[in-house]
Amino acid sequence: MPIFFNVYWFVACTVSSSCSDAFPLVYRILVLVFVFLIIGIIVWIFVANWHRVELTVKIIGVASDALSKNLGLFVVIPLLTLGLVVYYAPIVVFLVFARLNGKIVPKESKGEYKCVWKQDSWVPAYYTLAILTMLWSLTVMVEAQVYVISGTIAQWYFTKEDAKPRRSIRSSLRNAFGPSSGTVCLSGLLICFVRLVRAAVDSASQENVPGMVNLVLRCCVRALLSAVDFLNKFTINFVAITGEAYCTSARMTYELLKRNLLSAVFVETMSTRLLAGVTFVLSAIYAIVVCAILKSASSIGVYAYVVAALAWALLIIVLGFFVHVLENVIETVYVCYAIDRDREEVYRTEVHEVYSRLPISRNHRSPIAPIAPVV
C-alpha cells in the first residue's frame, strides 16, 4: 500500500500540469526516493525481526487452537455485555428522573423576578455516585470477562490431552460471580481508579502547563499506571487459574514477571501489535472491495464512500471483539505455561514447543511456587 500510494502521487502529479509546474521534477524525484527509502527501512526491520514475527504467529496459532476448543466463549462474553446493558438501564432511568426532584423558586435579575428550577441538594451527589457506579461496573464486567476466559482456558490446559473438560465455562462463571466475586470487584475498582487518574493526567497535559517538573511527573505517573495495569492483567489470570485472593495472586504474578519479564512483554506486545495490524489491513481491504463493488454495480455516488466507511467500522468492531478474546487467551496460555515450567511439568506439549523459544530475563528460580490449580 505505501508503494502504491507513493507511485500514484508521483504519476498523478506528473500528469497534472498545475502540479508539475508548482512542484519541479527534481523535487518530485527526491520525495519519491525519500519515501522509498523509508519503506525500505520498514521492510528491513520486518526482515531482521522475521523470526520474532514467526514466533508470534505460532503463539497466536496455539492460542487459536485453545480457543477453538472453547467456542462457547463467543456466546458467553456478548451475553455478559448484554447483562451489563440491562444493569445500566434502571440506573439511567433513575438519573433521568432525578433531575425532576426540586422546586420552582423566584430569582431576581436586574430588578426583575423570574421563576427558575432549583434541583434538590442531593441530586448532584446522586449523579456523581451513579456515574462512578457505572464506571466501576464497567471495569468489573471487563475483569469478569477476563476471569471467565482465563478460567475456561486454564481448565482446558490442565486437562489431559486425551480428555475433555466438562462445563468449564459454567464453572468459570460460577467462580467469577461466586467465591471470586470480591477479587473481581477489587480488580475492577483498581482499574477504574487507574483509568480515572490517567484521564486526569491526559486532561492536565492538554493545558500545556510549562515546566520540566510537570513533564517528568506526568511521565512517571503514566509509567506507574501502565505498570499497575500490566501487573493487574496477569494477576486476574492467576486468580482465575489458582482461585487465590487478589493480593496473593499479585505477589505470585510479581514473582513470575520478575523472572520472565522479557518473555511476558514479548507475548503482550508482539501479539497485540500483530493482531491489530491484521485487523486494520483486513478491514481496509474489505472497505476498498465494498467501495469498488458499489461504484461499479450501483449509482449511489458519494454515498458509496459512506457505506464503505460504515463497512470498515463494522468489521473493525467485529474483528476487535475476536482479537480481544484471543489476546486474553494468549496471556492465559502463557501463565499456564509458566506455572507448568515452575512445577517442572508438561501438560501441553505443543504449547511448550512454542513458548520455550521465548526470551527469558533471568534463569534463577523463585522459592515461591504456584499452588495447584483449582481445576
Coordinates of C-alpha atoms in Angstrom, one line a residue:
M1 CA 0.0 0.0 0.0
P2 CA 2.8 2.6 0.7
I3 CA 4.5 1.7 -2.6
F4 CA 1.2 2.0 -4.4
F5 CA 0.4 5.4 -3.0
N6 CA 3.9 6.6 -3.5
V7 CA 3.9 5.7 -7.2
Y8 CA 0.3 7.0 -7.5
W9 CA 1.0 10.5 -6.3
F10 CA 4.2 10.8 -8.4
V11 CA 2.3 9.8 -11.6
A12 CA -0.7 11.9 -10.8
C13 CA 1.5 15.0 -10.1
T14 CA 3.5 14.3 -13.3
V15 CA 0.3 14.1 -15.4
S16 CA -1.3 17.2 -13.9
S17 CA 0.1 20.4 -15.4
S18 CA -0.7 22.6 -12.4
C19 CA 1.1 20.2 -10.0
S20 CA 4.1 19.6 -12.3
D21 CA 4.5 23.4 -12.7
A22 CA 4.3 24.0 -8.9
F23 CA 6.4 21.0 -8.0
P24 CA 9.5 20.6 -10.2
L25 CA 10.6 17.2 -11.4
V26 CA 13.8 17.2 -9.4
Y27 CA 11.9 17.7 -6.1
R28 CA 9.4 15.1 -7.0
I29 CA 12.1 12.5 -7.6
L30 CA 13.8 13.4 -4.3
V31 CA 10.5 13.0 -2.4
L32 CA 9.8 9.7 -4.3
V33 CA 13.3 8.3 -3.4
F34 CA 13.0 9.5 0.2
V35 CA 9.6 7.7 0.6
F36 CA 11.0 4.6 -1.0
L37 CA 13.9 4.8 1.5
I38 CA 11.5 5.0 4.4
I39 CA 9.6 2.0 3.0
G40 CA 12.9 0.1 2.6
I41 CA 13.9 0.8 6.2
I42 CA 10.5 -0.6 7.4
V43 CA 10.8 -3.7 5.2
W44 CA 14.4 -4.2 6.6
I45 CA 13.0 -4.0 10.2
F46 CA 10.4 -6.7 9.3
V47 CA 13.1 -8.9 7.7
A48 CA 15.5 -8.5 10.5
N49 CA 12.9 -9.4 13.1
W50 CA 11.1 -12.0 11.0
H51 CA 12.0 -14.8 13.4
R52 CA 10.1 -12.9 16.1
V53 CA 7.1 -12.5 13.8
E54 CA 7.1 -16.2 13.1
L55 CA 7.3 -17.0 16.8
T56 CA 4.4 -14.6 17.4
V57 CA 2.4 -16.3 14.6
K58 CA 3.0 -19.7 16.3
I59 CA 1.9 -18.3 19.7
I60 CA -1.3 -17.0 18.1
G61 CA -1.8 -20.4 16.4
V62 CA -1.5 -22.2 19.8
A63 CA -4.0 -19.7 21.4
S64 CA -6.3 -20.1 18.4
D65 CA -6.3 -23.9 18.9
A66 CA -7.1 -23.4 22.6
L67 CA -9.9 -21.0 21.6
S68 CA -11.3 -23.4 19.0
K69 CA -11.8 -26.0 21.8
N70 CA -13.9 -23.4 23.8
L71 CA -16.1 -21.7 21.2
G72 CA -18.8 -21.1 23.8
L73 CA -16.8 -18.1 24.9
F74 CA -18.0 -16.2 21.8
V75 CA -21.6 -16.6 23.2
V76 CA -20.9 -16.0 26.9
I77 CA -18.9 -12.8 26.5
P78 CA -21.5 -10.9 24.5
L79 CA -24.2 -12.1 26.9
L80 CA -22.2 -10.7 29.8
T81 CA -22.0 -7.4 27.9
L82 CA -25.8 -7.5 27.3
G83 CA -26.3 -8.2 31.1
L84 CA -24.2 -5.0 31.8
V85 CA -26.5 -3.0 29.5
V86 CA -29.6 -4.4 31.3
Y87 CA -28.0 -3.5 34.6
Y88 CA -27.4 0.1 33.3
A89 CA -31.0 0.6 32.3
P90 CA -32.5 1.3 35.7
I91 CA -29.6 3.5 36.7
V92 CA -30.0 5.6 33.5
V93 CA -33.8 5.8 34.2
F94 CA -33.1 7.0 37.8
L95 CA -30.7 9.6 36.5
V96 CA -33.3 11.0 34.2
F97 CA -35.9 11.2 36.9
A98 CA -33.5 12.5 39.5
R99 CA -33.5 15.8 37.5
L100 CA -37.2 16.2 38.3
N101 CA -36.6 16.4 42.0
G102 CA -36.7 20.1 43.0
K103 CA -38.9 23.1 43.1
I104 CA -39.6 26.4 41.4
V105 CA -38.1 29.4 43.1
P106 CA -38.1 33.1 42.3
K107 CA -34.8 34.7 41.1
E108 CA -34.1 38.3 40.8
S109 CA -32.2 39.6 37.8
K110 CA -31.7 43.3 37.1
G111 CA -34.6 44.3 39.3
E112 CA -37.0 41.7 37.7
Y113 CA -38.2 38.5 39.2
K114 CA -38.5 35.3 37.2
C115 CA -39.1 31.7 38.0
V116 CA -36.3 29.1 37.8
W117 CA -36.0 25.5 38.6
K118 CA -33.8 24.6 41.5
Q119 CA -32.8 21.0 42.0
D120 CA -32.6 19.4 45.4
S121 CA -29.2 19.4 47.1
W122 CA -28.9 15.6 46.9
V123 CA -29.2 15.4 43.1
P124 CA -25.6 16.3 42.2
A125 CA -24.3 13.9 44.8
Y126 CA -26.5 11.2 43.4
Y127 CA -25.3 11.9 39.8
T128 CA -21.7 11.6 41.0
L129 CA -22.4 8.3 42.8
A130 CA -24.4 6.8 39.9
I131 CA -21.7 7.7 37.3
L132 CA -18.9 6.3 39.5
T133 CA -21.0 3.1 40.0
M134 CA -21.5 2.8 36.2
L135 CA -17.7 3.2 35.7
W136 CA -16.9 0.7 38.4
S137 CA -19.5 -1.8 37.0
L138 CA -18.0 -1.4 33.5
T139 CA -14.4 -2.3 34.7
V140 CA -15.8 -5.1 36.9
M141 CA -17.6 -6.6 33.9
V142 CA -14.4 -6.4 31.9
E143 CA -12.4 -8.1 34.6
A144 CA -15.2 -10.8 34.9
Q145 CA -14.9 -11.5 31.2
V146 CA -11.1 -11.9 31.5
Y147 CA -11.7 -14.2 34.5
V148 CA -14.1 -16.4 32.6
I149 CA -11.8 -16.6 29.6
S150 CA -8.8 -17.4 31.8
G151 CA -10.6 -20.0 33.9
T152 CA -12.0 -21.7 30.9
I153 CA -8.7 -21.9 29.0
A154 CA -6.9 -23.0 32.2
Q155 CA -9.3 -25.9 32.6
W156 CA -8.6 -26.9 29.0
Y157 CA -4.8 -26.5 29.5
F158 CA -4.6 -28.6 32.7
T159 CA -6.8 -31.4 31.4
K160 CA -5.1 -34.4 29.9
E161 CA -4.8 -34.3 26.1
D162 CA -7.0 -37.3 25.7
A163 CA -9.7 -35.9 27.9
K164 CA -12.1 -33.0 27.5
P165 CA -13.1 -30.6 30.3
R166 CA -16.8 -30.6 31.2
R167 CA -18.8 -27.5 31.9
S168 CA -15.6 -25.4 32.1
I169 CA -17.4 -22.1 31.1
R170 CA -20.2 -22.8 33.6
S171 CA -17.7 -23.4 36.5
S172 CA -15.7 -20.3 35.5
L173 CA -18.9 -18.2 35.6
R174 CA -19.9 -19.7 38.9
N175 CA -16.4 -18.9 40.4
A176 CA -16.3 -15.3 38.9
F177 CA -19.7 -14.3 40.4
G178 CA -19.3 -16.6 43.5
P179 CA -16.2 -17.2 45.5
S180 CA -14.0 -14.8 43.5
S181 CA -16.6 -12.0 43.1
G182 CA -14.8 -9.9 45.7
T183 CA -11.5 -10.3 43.9
V184 CA -13.1 -9.4 40.6
C185 CA -14.7 -6.3 42.1
L186 CA -11.4 -5.2 43.8
S187 CA -9.6 -5.6 40.4
G188 CA -12.3 -3.6 38.7
L189 CA -12.0 -0.9 41.3
L190 CA -8.2 -0.7 40.8
I191 CA -8.6 -0.5 37.0
C192 CA -11.3 2.1 37.4
F193 CA -9.0 4.2 39.6
V194 CA -6.2 3.8 37.1
R195 CA -8.4 4.9 34.2
L196 CA -9.7 8.0 36.2
V197 CA -6.1 9.1 37.1
R198 CA -4.9 8.5 33.6
A199 CA -7.8 10.6 32.2
A200 CA -7.0 13.4 34.7
V201 CA -3.3 13.3 33.7
D202 CA -4.2 13.4 30.0
S203 CA -6.5 16.4 30.5
A204 CA -3.8 18.2 32.5
S205 CA -1.3 17.6 29.7
Q206 CA -3.7 19.3 27.3
E207 CA -3.5 22.5 29.3
N208 CA 0.2 22.9 28.3
V209 CA 1.4 23.8 31.8
P210 CA 5.1 24.9 31.3
G211 CA 7.9 23.4 33.3
M212 CA 10.2 20.4 33.2
V213 CA 9.0 19.1 36.6
N214 CA 5.4 18.8 35.4
L215 CA 6.5 16.9 32.3
V216 CA 8.6 14.5 34.3
L217 CA 5.8 14.0 36.8
R218 CA 3.3 13.2 34.1
C219 CA 5.7 10.7 32.5
C220 CA 6.3 9.0 35.9
V221 CA 2.6 8.8 36.6
R222 CA 1.9 7.3 33.2
A223 CA 4.7 4.7 33.6
L224 CA 3.4 3.8 37.1
L225 CA -0.2 3.4 35.8
S226 CA 1.0 1.3 32.9
A227 CA 2.9 -1.0 35.3
V228 CA -0.1 -1.4 37.5
D229 CA -2.3 -2.1 34.5
F230 CA 0.2 -4.7 33.2
L231 CA 0.5 -6.4 36.6
N232 CA -3.2 -6.5 37.2
K233 CA -3.8 -8.1 33.8
F234 CA -1.7 -11.1 34.7
T235 CA -3.0 -11.1 38.3
I236 CA -6.6 -11.7 37.2
N237 CA -5.3 -14.6 35.1
F238 CA -3.6 -16.1 38.2
V239 CA -6.8 -15.6 40.2
A240 CA -8.9 -17.5 37.6
I241 CA -6.3 -20.3 37.5
T242 CA -5.5 -20.8 41.2
G243 CA -8.5 -19.4 43.0
E244 CA -6.3 -17.4 45.4
A245 CA -7.1 -14.0 46.8
Y246 CA -6.0 -10.9 44.9
C247 CA -3.0 -9.9 47.0
T248 CA -1.6 -13.5 46.9
S249 CA -2.1 -13.7 43.2
A250 CA -0.5 -10.3 42.7
R251 CA 2.6 -11.5 44.7
M252 CA 2.8 -14.6 42.6
T253 CA 2.4 -12.6 39.4
Y254 CA 5.2 -10.3 40.5
E255 CA 7.5 -13.2 41.1
L256 CA 6.6 -14.6 37.7
L257 CA 7.2 -11.3 35.9
K258 CA 10.4 -10.7 37.8
R259 CA 11.8 -14.0 36.4
N260 CA 10.2 -13.8 32.9
L261 CA 9.5 -10.1 32.3
L262 CA 11.1 -10.1 28.8
S263 CA 9.0 -13.1 27.6
A264 CA 5.9 -11.6 29.1
V265 CA 6.4 -8.3 27.4
F266 CA 7.2 -10.1 24.2
V267 CA 3.9 -12.1 24.4
E268 CA 1.9 -9.0 25.3
T269 CA 3.4 -6.5 22.8
M270 CA 4.2 -8.6 19.7
S271 CA 0.9 -10.5 19.6
T272 CA -1.2 -7.3 20.3
R273 CA 0.6 -5.3 17.5
L274 CA 0.4 -8.2 15.0
L275 CA -3.3 -8.8 15.6
A276 CA -4.0 -5.1 15.4
G277 CA -2.1 -4.8 12.1
V278 CA -4.0 -7.8 10.7
T279 CA -7.3 -6.3 11.8
F280 CA -6.6 -3.0 10.2
V281 CA -5.4 -4.5 6.9
L282 CA -8.3 -6.9 6.6
S283 CA -10.8 -4.1 7.4
A284 CA -9.1 -1.7 4.9
I285 CA -9.2 -4.4 2.1
Y286 CA -12.8 -5.1 2.9
A287 CA -13.8 -1.4 2.7
I288 CA -11.9 -1.0 -0.6
V289 CA -13.7 -4.0 -2.1
V290 CA -17.1 -2.8 -0.9
C291 CA -16.5 0.7 -2.4
A292 CA -15.3 -0.8 -5.7
I293 CA -18.4 -3.1 -5.9
L294 CA -20.8 -0.2 -5.1
K295 CA -19.1 2.1 -7.6
S296 CA -19.3 -0.5 -10.4
A297 CA -22.7 -2.0 -9.7
S298 CA -24.8 0.9 -8.4
S299 CA -25.3 4.6 -8.9
I300 CA -25.4 5.9 -5.4
G301 CA -22.5 8.3 -6.0
V302 CA -20.8 9.7 -2.9
Y303 CA -22.8 7.5 -0.6
A304 CA -20.6 4.6 -1.7
Y305 CA -17.8 6.0 0.4
V306 CA -20.2 6.4 3.4
V307 CA -21.2 2.7 3.0
A308 CA -17.6 1.7 2.7
A309 CA -16.7 3.6 5.8
L310 CA -19.5 2.0 7.7
A311 CA -18.5 -1.4 6.5
W312 CA -14.9 -0.7 7.6
A313 CA -16.1 0.4 11.1
L314 CA -18.4 -2.6 11.5
L315 CA -15.6 -5.1 10.5
I316 CA -13.2 -3.3 12.9
I317 CA -15.7 -3.8 15.8
V318 CA -16.3 -7.5 14.9
L319 CA -12.6 -8.3 14.5
G320 CA -11.8 -6.2 17.5
F321 CA -14.0 -8.4 19.6
F322 CA -12.3 -11.6 18.3
V323 CA -8.9 -10.1 18.9
H324 CA -9.9 -9.1 22.5
V325 CA -10.8 -12.6 23.3
L326 CA -7.8 -14.1 21.6
E327 CA -5.4 -11.7 23.4
N328 CA -6.8 -12.9 26.8
V329 CA -6.3 -16.5 25.6
I330 CA -2.7 -15.8 24.7
E331 CA -2.0 -14.3 28.1
T332 CA -3.7 -17.2 29.9
V333 CA -1.8 -19.9 28.0
Y334 CA 1.4 -18.1 28.8
V335 CA 0.6 -18.0 32.5
C336 CA -0.3 -21.7 32.4
Y337 CA 2.9 -22.5 30.6
A338 CA 4.9 -20.5 33.3
I339 CA 3.2 -22.5 36.1
D340 CA 3.9 -25.7 34.2
R341 CA 7.6 -24.8 33.9
D342 CA 7.9 -23.8 37.6
R343 CA 6.4 -27.1 38.6
E344 CA 8.6 -28.9 36.0
E345 CA 5.5 -30.5 34.4
V346 CA 4.3 -30.7 30.8
Y347 CA 0.5 -30.7 30.3
R348 CA 0.5 -29.4 26.7
T349 CA 3.5 -30.5 24.6
E350 CA 2.6 -28.3 21.6
V351 CA 2.5 -25.2 23.9
H352 CA 5.9 -26.0 25.4
E353 CA 7.4 -26.4 22.0
V354 CA 6.4 -22.9 21.1
Y355 CA 6.7 -21.0 24.3
S356 CA 10.1 -22.5 25.2
R357 CA 11.5 -20.4 22.4
L358 CA 10.6 -17.1 24.2
P359 CA 13.4 -15.0 25.6
I360 CA 13.9 -15.2 29.4
S361 CA 15.1 -12.4 31.6
R362 CA 16.5 -14.4 34.5
N363 CA 17.5 -18.0 34.9
H364 CA 17.1 -18.3 38.7
R365 CA 14.0 -19.9 40.2
S366 CA 11.8 -18.2 42.8
P367 CA 11.3 -20.0 46.1
I368 CA 7.6 -19.2 45.8
A369 CA 6.0 -21.9 43.7
P370 CA 2.4 -21.5 42.5
I371 CA -0.1 -23.7 44.2
A372 CA -2.0 -26.4 42.3
P373 CA -4.7 -25.0 40.0
V374 CA -8.3 -25.3 41.2
V375 CA -9.1 -27.4 38.1

